[in-house]
Amino acid sequence: MINMGKVEANKFKKLNTILDSAFDLFTNQGVENTSIADIAKHAGVAKGTFYLYFQDKHELRNRLIYHKSSKLFKEAADALESVAACKSTPMSFEDKIVFIADYIINKLSENKILLSFISKNLSWGVFKKALTNNPTDTEVDFKEIYYKMLTEEETKFKEPEIMLFMIVELVGSTCFSAILYEEPADITVIKPYLFNTIRAIIREHEA
Amino acid sequence: MINMGKVEANKFKKLNTILDSAFDLFTNQGVENTSIADIAKHAGVAKGTFYLYFQDKHELRNRLIYHKSSKLFKEAADALESVAACKSTPMSFEDKIVFIADYIINKLSENKILLSFISKNLSWGVFKKALTNNPTDTEVDFKEIYYKMLTEEETKFKEPEIMLFMIVELVGSTCFSAILYEEPADITVIKPYLFNTIRAIIREHEA
Amino acid sequence: MINMGKVEANKFKKLNTILDSAFDLFTNQGVENTSIADIAKHAGVAKGTFYLYFQDKHELRNRLIYHKSSKLFKEAADALESVAACKSTPMSFEDKIVFIADYIINKLSENKILLSFISKNLSWGVFKKALTNNPTDTEVDFKEIYYKMLTEEETKFKEPEIMLFMIVELVGSTCFSAILYEEPADITVIKPYLFNTIRAIIREHEA
Amino acid sequence: MINMGKVEANKFKKLNTILDSAFDLFTNQGVENTSIADIAKHAGVAKGTFYLYFQDKHELRNRLIYHKSSKLFKEAADALESVAACKSTPMSFEDKIVFIADYIINKLSENKILLSFISKNLSWGVFKKALTNNPTDTEVDFKEIYYKMLTEEETKFKEPEIMLFMIVELVGSTCFSAILYEEPADITVIKPYLFNTIRAIIREHEA
DNA sequence: TATGAATGAGCCTTCATTCAT
DNA sequence: TATGAATGAAGGCTCATTCAT
């Protein structure tokens, strides 16, 4: 984004216009019910222009998930950092993970549209990729943060990736139902059990 | 199926032919890529006939999920019963739940097509309905079984529905990735952690 | 066409409507410039209906060539038969072939649109198929006629298929240019040389 | 190419790059399936640049046919000249024409891609133009050669242009099928009959 | 001259749904 | 009940062409 020629800047802007339009439509009417014509019209570009930026709807969808979930993780990580900086005693690993989970759950509770979009489309494969690949300015290398958190802790863990996997899957799938449909109960009722389970998962993995 | 007139029997047969054909196609080529024409052709009926039995593809899909997941739970419950009957000492609640989870995981490992179909389409809402509503001969009222298991146990539990919810969501989402893609690891590697987490969830809910 | 149910009769009629419409459009604006939407509209059917009768434009084109060229040969063969019946002495093989060529050339001179369509699209492969396959009422098994003509002749011929091939190719390609563009000369100027060449080709193949 | 400024040389080079790329693509995937974007990409120029050199795909195609068929005739004429020079007795007109036909058939047998391209696109009109117009260095005024051959011969011919026309059409159309599809037989089987027919055509035209 | 982003008309094709038989 | 021909809206995608840079 820095040192961009006028043409590149324009392309970048147009790309983002398309991404935003697509997100709007995907979340309001569903991915399946959104045609490329819809997206192009909403973005104010020609149908053909879409194909200059994306190969098809699936690629667009994946880039959107990557973009949105990455942004959310970055926010959570930033919030953790500010909070940790204020504490007199260092936070435990457990507390950090719970903090991040809580932060994300709260954000998703406020933004059910985003939750709906991410949950329906996020798989561990996509998530892993989102956490790993080429983070840009607005994205974050969560993998690095996670492993940094691990090394800062005295305790060592077996299979840290499986540990993360189980936490992510548990949080993701319970939130979806609890926040969107309050099933089987409101997220506030579920949270304590959820956080305890997260702590239990972490303890199981202590070496 | 009992005391059915010839006409009713024929309708029932045709209905099942359509269901089976749809399952075949849904699991082999995906729900989205299966047209009603495909289903009708595969079932050997006319396209118009489809509409005599189902309102649209979504209704068909839901009935299929209900039918297949219910059948799976019935099998697991039956297996548990036979095993429990052979034991000298009664099984603990924890052991029972783990047994069922293990049984279902093993079945889904053997039948990835079924796993793929159920996981992509099963939500807690549908699951709950499947466990609750109008069980037919081939289906099972798992809710009743679950509550029976709870009452047989001396220990009492807080929020048993949330407990079940968390277990189901955890098992469902982790299996999907682990069995189908071996991500982040093979299901056999994940199982011990998964079962320990299930036990942890149960203990959290002890009153 | 005989003993057709009402539905079959309707389908047959619709098929022919599409074929006729396509021929109209193909000959007036070219195969490449004719879209399936054009054909459907011209035929007064929905676009989707086209696909109930043909797989794509190429299949339609081939069936059209087959149909039109076969019809032309049938006419020529019929004309030959009537003429031969009136003669006191039997016609020679050479005379018969020249008669057919002449008949076809005259017809194509009168119907340049048909000539243009056939010539641009007819290849020996398609021609051979047209002469061989499943002749319907309006079509003719020219192959049979050709071999009958051969056997009626006392003289025997080497490689009769190559002989036919060369005649067909020669007549087809020279007519195209001569009739449509009068290049290098009007067809009437060329005819004598052409017929002499046909006779020369036949004589070369005498055993 | 001689005395060309640097700019002109560059343009000439770019023009040829586009021609070569187009030929590659036309022969490999067909004229219809080749887009201008394909050609530009293959030639390493921008899409807009194409329009600085050609009005559209048809102009390009015609220039290509002209160029390629002319080159082929030049080769044949050159070969004839070398061979004739070595002979003690002068070659007859018939022999010369058959030599050229044979040479061209052999070349096209070796280069089916070229045959396919020329045959599908060459008409007598284009051919005549190719033989007549503005021959450049790599092209040849075959018309002149043909008439020179005629004058060298003692025998005089009626309608020499019709004679050439018939030979060209006969050879062109028979080769296409025989070489590309071996239909109705391999070109080597057909050749003797073909050459005899050529000789017959020539004799018919003797004054 | 050269570029290539942008356009938008236009193409092919699919498919849920209807309805006369 | 059952059929399957017919519909036509809708979608994905391509591509010749333009034009600001």
Coordinates of C-alpha atoms (C1' of nucleotides) in Angstrom, one line a residue, chain D residues 10-22 25 35-54 60, chain E residues 1-6, chain F residues 17-19:
Chain D
N10 CA 11.0 -3.2 -34.4
K11 CA 7.5 -2.9 -35.8
F12 CA 8.3 -5.5 -38.4
K13 CA 9.6 -7.8 -35.7
K14 CA 6.6 -7.3 -33.5
L15 CA 4.3 -7.9 -36.5
N16 CA 5.9 -11.2 -37.2
T17 CA 5.8 -12.2 -33.6
I18 CA 2.1 -11.7 -33.6
L19 CA 1.7 -13.6 -36.9
D20 CA 3.8 -16.5 -35.6
S21 CA 1.9 -16.6 -32.3
A22 CA -1.4 -16.6 -34.0
L25 CA -2.5 -21.0 -31.6
S35 CA -9.0 -15.2 -28.6
I36 CA -7.1 -12.0 -29.2
A37 CA -6.1 -12.1 -25.6
D38 CA -4.5 -15.5 -26.2
I39 CA -2.6 -14.2 -29.2
A40 CA -1.4 -11.1 -27.4
K41 CA -0.3 -13.1 -24.4
H42 CA 1.5 -15.7 -26.5
A43 CA 3.2 -12.9 -28.5
G44 CA 4.2 -11.1 -25.3
V45 CA 2.4 -7.9 -26.2
A46 CA -0.5 -6.1 -24.7
K47 CA -4.0 -6.6 -26.0
G48 CA -4.2 -3.0 -27.2
T49 CA -1.1 -3.5 -29.3
F50 CA -2.8 -6.1 -31.4
Y51 CA -5.1 -3.4 -32.7
L52 CA -2.2 -1.3 -33.9
Y53 CA -1.3 -4.0 -36.4
F54 CA -4.5 -5.7 -37.3
L60 CA -5.0 -11.7 -39.3
Chain E
dT1 C1' 3.8 3.5 -29.7
dA2 C1' 2.5 0.6 -26.1
dT3 C1' -0.1 -0.7 -22.2
dG4 C1' -3.7 -3.4 -19.7
dA5 C1' -7.6 -2.3 -16.7
dA6 C1' -12.3 -1.8 -17.5
Chain F
dT17 C1' -12.9 -3.4 -27.9
dT18 C1' -11.9 1.2 -25.7
dC19 C1' -9.2 4.6 -23.5

